[in-house]
Tab-separated table of C-alpha atoms in Angstrom:
chain	number	residue	atom	x	y	z
T	1314	MET	CA	98.883	128.716	113.540
T	1315	SER	CA	97.380	125.635	111.917
T	1316	VAL	CA	99.628	123.159	110.078
T	1317	SER	CA	98.469	122.399	106.513
T	1318	VAL	CA	98.091	118.638	106.176
T	1319	LEU	CA	97.266	116.873	102.905
T	1320	ILE	CA	95.935	113.321	102.776
T	1321	CYS	CA	96.469	112.014	99.219
T	1322	ASP	CA	94.860	108.642	98.489
T	1323	ASP	CA	92.484	107.365	95.795
T	1324	SER	CA	90.390	105.557	98.441
T	1325	ASN	CA	87.674	107.471	100.287
T	1326	LEU	CA	87.914	104.894	103.066
T	1327	ALA	CA	91.668	105.315	103.397
T	1328	ARG	CA	91.367	109.119	103.533
T	1329	LYS	CA	88.775	108.824	106.294
T	1330	GLN	CA	90.857	106.324	108.287
T	1331	MET	CA	93.933	108.500	107.939
T	1332	ALA	CA	92.054	111.575	109.184
T	1333	ARG	CA	90.931	109.641	112.249
T	1334	THR	CA	94.495	108.767	113.213
T	1335	LEU	CA	95.730	112.390	113.441
T	1336	PRO	CA	96.488	113.421	117.036
T	1337	PRO	CA	93.446	115.179	118.513
T	1338	TYR	CA	95.492	118.023	119.980
T	1339	TRP	CA	97.341	118.764	116.711
T	1340	ASP	CA	96.144	122.102	115.260
T	1341	VAL	CA	95.809	121.240	111.572
T	1342	ASP	CA	94.009	122.346	108.424
T	1343	VAL	CA	93.347	119.141	106.485
T	1344	SER	CA	92.879	118.880	102.724
T	1345	PHE	CA	92.167	115.756	100.653
T	1346	ALA	CA	93.305	114.637	97.161
T	1347	SER	CA	92.123	111.479	95.330
T	1348	ASN	CA	95.198	111.226	93.032
T	1349	GLY	CA	98.720	112.551	92.748
T	1350	ALA	CA	97.897	115.290	90.254
T	1351	GLU	CA	95.358	116.802	92.619
T	1352	GLY	CA	97.858	116.435	95.443
T	1353	ILE	CA	100.556	118.366	93.598
T	1354	GLU	CA	98.201	121.213	92.900
T	1355	LEU	CA	97.174	121.428	96.595
T	1356	ILE	CA	100.839	121.397	97.685
T	1357	LYS	CA	101.553	124.242	95.294
T	1358	ALA	CA	98.596	126.099	96.793
T	1359	GLY	CA	100.154	125.778	100.244
T	1360	LYS	CA	97.749	123.042	101.425
T	1361	GLY	CA	100.350	120.386	102.125
T	1362	SER	CA	103.310	121.219	104.324
T	1363	ILE	CA	102.813	117.676	105.731
T	1364	VAL	CA	101.638	115.072	103.207
T	1365	PHE	CA	100.338	111.589	103.915
T	1366	LEU	CA	100.826	109.920	100.549
T	1367	ASP	CA	99.576	106.653	99.006
T	1368	LEU	CA	101.622	104.961	96.283
T	1369	ASN	CA	99.142	103.125	94.060
T	1370	MET	CA	96.864	105.827	92.585
T	1371	PRO	CA	95.417	106.622	89.150
T	1372	VAL	CA	96.466	109.690	87.041
T	1373	MET	CA	99.726	110.220	89.005
T	1374	ASP	CA	101.038	107.682	91.490
T	1375	GLY	CA	102.949	108.306	94.710
T	1376	TYR	CA	106.398	107.799	93.166
T	1377	GLN	CA	105.598	110.460	90.547
T	1378	VAL	CA	104.406	112.832	93.279
T	1379	LEU	CA	107.711	112.417	95.157
T	1380	GLU	CA	109.660	113.014	91.940
T	1381	ALA	CA	107.660	116.169	91.222
T	1382	ILE	CA	108.199	117.505	94.757
T	1383	GLN	CA	111.963	116.987	94.295
T	1384	GLN	CA	112.190	118.399	90.804
T	1385	GLU	CA	110.038	121.452	91.599
T	1386	GLN	CA	111.555	121.854	95.077
T	1387	LEU	CA	108.096	122.057	96.661
T	1388	ASN	CA	107.831	122.708	100.384
T	1389	ALA	CA	106.341	119.436	101.692
T	1390	LEU	CA	107.350	116.798	104.185
T	1391	VAL	CA	106.020	113.448	102.919
T	1392	ILE	CA	105.023	110.414	104.942
T	1393	VAL	CA	104.175	107.476	102.684
T	1394	VAL	CA	101.173	105.373	103.752
T	1395	SER	CA	100.810	102.382	101.453
T	1396	GLY	CA	99.666	98.795	101.119
T	1397	ASP	CA	102.783	98.094	99.010
T	1398	ILE	CA	105.083	96.892	101.796
T	1399	GLN	CA	107.913	95.607	99.619
T	1400	THR	CA	111.387	96.444	100.999
T	1401	GLU	CA	112.349	97.991	97.671
T	1402	ALA	CA	109.263	100.176	97.662
T	1403	HIS	CA	110.452	101.536	101.021
T	1404	GLN	CA	113.951	102.099	99.650
T	1405	ARG	CA	112.646	103.843	96.545
T	1406	VAL	CA	110.447	106.328	98.387
T	1407	THR	CA	113.203	107.103	100.857
T	1408	ALA	CA	115.573	107.809	97.931
T	1409	LEU	CA	112.903	110.138	96.535
T	1410	GLY	CA	112.854	112.133	99.771
T	1411	ALA	CA	109.996	110.578	101.795
T	1412	LEU	CA	110.361	111.292	105.501
T	1413	ALA	CA	108.872	107.940	106.598
T	1414	PHE	CA	107.055	104.869	105.335
T	1415	ILE	CA	104.023	103.290	107.103
T	1416	LYS	CA	102.096	100.262	105.900
T	1417	LYS	CA	98.334	100.244	105.770
T	1418	PRO	CA	96.224	100.150	107.825
T	1419	VAL	CA	97.753	102.867	110.059
T	1420	THR	CA	97.221	103.431	113.782
T	1421	SER	CA	97.125	106.567	115.845
T	1422	LYS	CA	100.173	105.361	117.763
T	1423	GLN	CA	102.242	105.024	114.557
T	1424	ILE	CA	101.377	108.549	113.472
T	1425	GLU	CA	102.025	109.913	116.938
T	1426	THR	CA	105.478	108.282	117.090
T	1427	ILE	CA	106.570	109.539	113.694
T	1428	LEU	CA	105.402	113.084	114.396
T	1429	ILE	CA	107.417	113.129	117.611
T	1430	ASN	CA	110.537	111.462	116.208
T	1431	TYR	CA	110.782	114.002	113.413
T	1432	GLY	CA	110.010	116.984	115.596
T	1433	ILE	CA	106.780	117.799	113.882
T	1434	VAL	CA	104.963	117.938	117.199
T	1435	ASP	CA	106.243	118.612	120.748
T	1436	LYS	CA	106.760	115.504	122.856
T	1437	ASP	CA	105.792	117.405	126.023
T	1438	GLU	CA	102.246	117.713	124.767
T	1439	PHE	CA	101.810	114.001	125.247
T	1440	ALA	CA	102.437	114.348	128.945
T	1441	GLN	CA	99.944	117.139	129.497
T	1442	ALA	CA	96.743	115.370	130.394
T	1443	GLU	CA	94.773	118.575	130.829
T	1444	VAL	CA	95.827	119.796	127.409
T	1445	ARG	CA	94.867	116.475	125.925
T	1446	LEU	CA	91.443	116.558	127.483
T	1447	ILE	CA	90.652	120.027	126.193
T	1448	ALA	CA	92.064	119.197	122.796
T	1449	GLN	CA	90.067	115.974	122.602
T	1450	GLN	CA	86.844	117.882	123.045
T	1451	LYS	CA	87.859	120.211	120.192
T	1452	ALA	CA	89.036	117.270	118.093
T	1453	GLU	CA	85.707	115.470	118.297
T	1454	GLN	CA	84.049	118.401	116.586
T	1455	ARG	CA	86.956	118.782	114.173
T	1456	GLN	CA	86.815	115.124	113.150
T	1457	GLN	CA	83.079	115.297	112.595
T	1458	ASP	CA	83.716	118.229	110.276
T	1459	LEU	CA	86.487	116.422	108.457
T	1460	ILE	CA	84.483	113.312	107.713
T	1461	LYS	CA	80.954	114.628	107.532
T	1462	SER	CA	80.973	114.342	103.749
T	1463	ILE	CA	82.065	110.698	103.938
T	1464	PRO	CA	79.226	108.197	104.575
T	1465	ASP	CA	79.270	106.630	108.000
T	1466	THR	CA	77.735	103.381	106.776
T	1467	LEU	CA	77.818	101.429	103.604
T	1468	PRO	CA	74.655	101.489	101.503
T	1469	SER	CA	72.554	98.374	101.214
T	1470	LEU	CA	72.872	96.356	98.040
T	1471	SER	CA	69.835	96.655	95.834
T	1472	LYS	CA	67.978	93.619	94.550
T	1473	GLU	CA	69.720	94.244	91.235
T	1474	LEU	CA	73.077	93.866	93.013
T	1475	GLU	CA	74.356	97.276	91.931
T	1476	LEU	CA	77.807	98.083	93.202
T	1477	GLN	CA	77.426	101.364	95.027
T	1478	PRO	CA	80.455	103.726	94.892
T	1479	GLU	CA	81.004	103.546	98.659
T	1480	PHE	CA	81.018	99.744	98.602
T	1481	ARG	CA	83.360	99.623	95.649
T	1482	ASP	CA	85.765	102.005	97.412
T	1483	VAL	CA	85.895	99.992	100.613
T	1484	LEU	CA	86.348	96.696	98.781
T	1485	GLN	CA	89.056	98.188	96.568
T	1486	GLU	CA	91.009	99.537	99.574
T	1487	VAL	CA	90.867	96.161	101.396
T	1488	ALA	CA	92.053	94.498	98.200
T	1489	ASN	CA	94.850	97.069	97.853
T	1490	VAL	CA	96.269	96.174	101.283
T	1491	ALA	CA	95.955	92.404	100.651
T	1492	MET	CA	97.567	92.838	97.246
T	1493	GLY	CA	100.538	94.588	98.796
T	1494	GLN	CA	101.096	91.724	101.277
T	1495	ALA	CA	101.025	89.154	98.502
T	1496	ALA	CA	103.472	91.192	96.400
T	1497	ASP	CA	105.823	91.618	99.315
T	1498	LEU	CA	105.970	87.860	99.893
T	1499	LEU	CA	106.671	87.210	96.191
T	1500	ALA	CA	109.321	89.951	96.117
T	1501	ARG	CA	111.147	88.567	99.147
T	1502	LEU	CA	111.109	84.996	97.875
T	1503	LEU	CA	112.425	85.897	94.386
T	1504	ASP	CA	114.448	89.018	95.271
T	1505	VAL	CA	112.527	91.167	92.775
T	1506	PHE	CA	110.331	94.245	92.727
T	1507	VAL	CA	106.652	93.680	91.932
T	1508	LEU	CA	104.821	96.413	90.035
T	1509	LEU	CA	101.347	96.941	91.486
T	1510	PRO	CA	98.219	98.417	89.878
T	1511	VAL	CA	95.081	99.899	91.452
T	1512	PRO	CA	92.711	96.888	91.978
T	1513	ASN	CA	89.674	96.829	89.731
T	1514	VAL	CA	86.320	95.987	91.421
T	1515	ASN	CA	83.119	95.265	89.464
T	1516	VAL	CA	79.849	93.389	89.497
T	1517	LEU	CA	79.777	91.080	86.492
T	1518	GLU	CA	77.124	89.049	84.669
T	1519	ALA	CA	78.113	85.582	83.434
T	1520	SER	CA	78.701	86.971	79.922
T	1521	GLU	CA	80.690	89.869	81.300
T	1522	LEU	CA	82.890	87.518	83.335
T	1523	THR	CA	83.962	85.878	80.089
T	1524	MET	CA	84.894	89.279	78.660
T	1525	ALA	CA	86.738	90.206	81.833
T	1526	LEU	CA	88.725	86.989	81.727
T	1527	SER	CA	89.605	87.672	78.093
T	1528	ALA	CA	90.586	91.256	78.859
T	1529	ALA	CA	92.693	90.196	81.828
T	1530	SER	CA	94.865	88.094	79.598
T	1531	GLU	CA	95.482	89.363	76.086
T	1532	GLN	CA	98.027	86.564	75.597
T	1533	ALA	CA	97.118	83.927	73.027
T	1534	SER	CA	97.964	81.200	75.587
T	1535	ILE	CA	97.610	81.088	79.326
T	1536	SER	CA	97.745	78.566	82.162
T	1537	THR	CA	95.171	78.831	84.963
T	1538	VAL	CA	94.855	77.763	88.578
T	1539	CYS	CA	91.571	77.906	90.513
T	1540	GLN	CA	91.188	77.770	94.318
T	1541	GLY	CA	87.919	77.977	96.233
T	1542	PHE	CA	87.562	79.726	99.595
T	1543	ILE	CA	84.755	79.936	102.138
T	1544	CYS	CA	83.922	81.219	105.604
T	1545	SER	CA	80.598	81.874	107.353
T	1546	GLY	CA	78.381	83.446	104.709
T	1547	ILE	CA	81.156	84.290	102.258
T	1548	SER	CA	82.434	82.036	99.462
T	1549	GLY	CA	84.097	82.378	96.127
T	1550	GLU	CA	86.946	81.356	93.853
T	1551	ALA	CA	90.374	82.771	93.171
T	1552	LEU	CA	91.686	82.421	89.624
T	1553	LEU	CA	95.330	82.933	88.728
T	1554	LEU	CA	95.838	83.490	84.964
T	1555	PHE	CA	99.530	82.974	84.280
T	1556	HIS	CA	100.756	84.204	80.888
T	1557	ASP	CA	102.646	81.376	79.150
T	1558	SER	CA	105.313	83.827	77.982
T	1559	SER	CA	106.230	84.241	81.662
T	1560	PHE	CA	107.446	80.687	82.249
T	1561	ASP	CA	111.045	81.141	81.106
T	1562	ASP	CA	111.788	84.156	83.310
T	1563	MET	CA	109.903	82.732	86.260
T	1564	ALA	CA	111.850	79.470	86.025
T	1565	LYS	CA	115.127	81.367	86.149
T	1566	LEU	CA	113.973	83.372	89.140
T	1567	MET	CA	113.076	80.098	90.881
T	1568	GLY	CA	116.472	78.639	90.086
T	1569	ILE	CA	115.345	76.234	87.368
T	1570	GLU	CA	118.119	76.677	84.845
T	1571	ASN	CA	117.713	73.715	82.517
T	1572	GLN	CA	115.022	73.473	79.914
T	1573	HIS	CA	111.844	72.921	81.904
T	1574	SER	CA	109.297	70.144	81.335
T	1575	ASN	CA	105.510	70.314	81.531
T	1576	PHE	CA	105.793	68.918	84.998
T	1577	GLN	CA	108.167	71.681	86.054
T	1578	GLU	CA	105.910	74.270	84.461
T	1579	LYS	CA	102.992	72.960	86.540
T	1580	GLU	CA	105.185	73.300	89.646
T	1581	ILE	CA	106.053	76.895	88.721
T	1582	LEU	CA	102.341	77.596	88.137
T	1583	MET	CA	101.227	76.060	91.454
T	1584	ASP	CA	104.009	77.685	93.444
T	1585	THR	CA	103.109	81.124	92.053
T	1586	ALA	CA	99.438	80.521	92.768
T	1587	ASN	CA	100.083	79.353	96.325
T	1588	ILE	CA	102.082	82.532	97.044
T	1589	LEU	CA	99.716	85.088	95.442
T	1590	ILE	CA	96.383	83.517	96.299
T	1591	GLY	CA	97.342	82.386	99.823
T	1592	ALA	CA	98.952	85.679	100.888
T	1593	PHE	CA	96.049	87.732	99.337
T	1594	LEU	CA	93.309	85.769	101.041
T	1595	GLN	CA	95.192	85.931	104.347
T	1596	GLY	CA	95.546	89.714	104.120
T	1597	PHE	CA	91.931	90.094	102.959
T	1598	SER	CA	90.474	87.955	105.724
T	1599	GLN	CA	92.547	89.633	108.455
T	1600	GLN	CA	91.041	93.005	107.580
T	1601	LEU	CA	87.508	91.545	107.632
T	1602	ASN	CA	88.178	89.669	110.873
T	1603	VAL	CA	87.119	86.391	109.317
T	1604	SER	CA	88.946	83.123	108.589
T	1605	PHE	CA	88.739	81.539	105.158
T	1606	SER	CA	88.995	77.792	104.587
T	1607	GLN	CA	90.739	77.246	101.322
T	1608	GLY	CA	90.111	74.362	98.960
T	1609	HIS	CA	92.895	72.497	97.172
T	1610	PRO	CA	94.130	74.474	94.171
T	1611	SER	CA	93.535	72.874	90.794
T	1612	VAL	CA	94.852	73.544	87.306
T	1613	LEU	CA	91.991	74.471	84.988
T	1614	GLY	CA	94.183	74.444	81.873
T	1615	GLN	CA	97.738	74.712	80.595
T	1616	HIS	CA	98.765	76.530	77.411
T	1617	SER	CA	95.183	77.176	76.421
T	1618	THR	CA	93.244	80.194	75.274
T	1619	VAL	CA	90.847	81.974	77.612
T	1620	GLN	CA	87.883	80.748	75.618
T	1621	GLU	CA	89.103	77.129	75.761
T	1622	MET	CA	89.429	77.444	79.545
T	1623	ILE	CA	85.949	78.877	79.808
T	1624	ASN	CA	84.414	76.159	77.617
T	1625	ALA	CA	86.106	73.428	79.598
T	1626	ASN	CA	85.003	74.655	83.016
T	1627	ASN	CA	81.580	75.248	84.544
T	1628	PHE	CA	81.649	78.917	85.612
T	1629	ARG	CA	78.727	80.181	87.580
T	1630	LYS	CA	75.744	81.684	85.806
T	1631	GLN	CA	74.938	84.205	88.546
T	1632	LYS	CA	76.242	87.635	88.873
T	1633	THR	CA	79.538	87.912	90.703
T	1634	VAL	CA	81.595	90.561	92.460
T	1635	ALA	CA	85.067	90.437	90.924
T	1636	ILE	CA	88.377	91.904	92.078
T	1637	GLU	CA	90.989	92.004	89.372
T	1638	ILE	CA	94.718	92.539	90.011
T	1639	ASN	CA	97.563	92.390	87.505
T	1640	TYR	CA	100.986	91.459	88.942
T	1641	GLN	CA	104.133	92.264	86.960
T	1642	ILE	CA	107.771	91.747	87.974
T	1643	GLU	CA	110.019	94.661	87.065
T	1644	HIS	CA	112.774	93.947	84.449
T	1645	HIS	CA	111.381	90.471	83.872
T	1646	ASN	CA	108.807	89.094	81.380
T	1647	VAL	CA	106.560	87.810	84.160
T	1648	GLN	CA	102.931	88.764	84.264
T	1649	CYS	CA	99.875	87.189	85.802
T	1650	ASP	CA	96.337	88.200	86.647
T	1651	LEU	CA	94.554	87.370	89.929
T	1652	LEU	CA	90.777	87.425	89.941
T	1653	LEU	CA	88.759	87.029	93.143
T	1654	LEU	CA	85.172	86.044	92.337
T	1655	PHE	CA	82.557	86.234	95.131
T	1656	THR	CA	79.221	84.494	94.797
T	1657	GLU	CA	76.091	86.582	94.632
T	1658	LYS	CA	74.805	85.032	97.873
T	1659	SER	CA	77.967	86.151	99.658
T	1660	LEU	CA	77.302	89.853	99.255
T	1661	PRO	CA	75.166	90.484	102.344
T	1662	SER	CA	77.704	88.802	104.615
T	1663	LEU	CA	80.643	90.449	102.836
T	1664	LEU	CA	78.967	93.838	103.186
T	1665	ASN	CA	78.364	93.249	106.878
T	1666	SER	CA	81.971	92.266	107.437
T	1667	LEU	CA	83.223	95.386	105.699
T	1668	SER	CA	80.872	97.774	107.506
T	1669	TYR	CA	82.927	97.955	110.709
T	1670	LEU	CA	85.755	99.553	108.726
T	1671	ILE	CA	83.505	102.547	108.114
T	1672	ASP	CA	81.860	102.793	111.526
């Protein structure tokens, strides 16, 4: 009898990658959900005795799904698969009843090991080469059926630089993994828990970039760091918008107890930027199998409004692909926005680098 498996993730790419890692001999009936609310409904319908669950999702996130499974005593074994690799995230999902925690991107070996360790599949099946061979032949057809509705290649960008849904999804998932790595580094350095959103990906005109910057920081006063990055065919800028109201709490977390000066505030700003921008770009480039050269970070403005920062700096006039991430530290008044801005000329190379994730 087939085992009902649910893959719950807001990323089309992540759902496809997860489906590909399932053991080829495992007799399963796979369902997909793009958010936690859909996932709960499928579990209630008997479609998720085994659930592979993402944490950062719209409508209802992974933590809320785990809470609902506990409260409603639903019959589901949950394996969390997430880009949020903070130690406390692991501890929280375990406390909420998750069977295991795997960081993205997953491998077939990781899934295989977990399924064996928890007795979900029989270890002896791994030793039966003949069974594997027969099952592999069946699995090839099964996997084609599972992913036939998911595009095998990314669409080409039009001359108008429209952001196709498939391209947006892949870029958002790569950003999600990189975001989790940056948050984990910040969490370990400061011994905190970082609250993570779903990354926002858009194509922006110059005028829209101004509005996006304003929306990213509703604070009256911010401080901003900019750092350029480049590799073969891909270039852009990373902007960290640090809310000025965050300085006091961040200083305490960094062990600066006395009243801090403008110089110390600049150190806090640069240290935060180095952590979040550096770790994000490293995680992003590793997934694309490229290597970014990073320029020296510079302060665009301290204690200024967004409009003052924009007026004082020469932002590009072309369209840009922007990734927006808001980082918040739980139980502390610390909030900052990271924006990754890719040049219009970078898009063909960026698209080409992303395409192997789909193939």
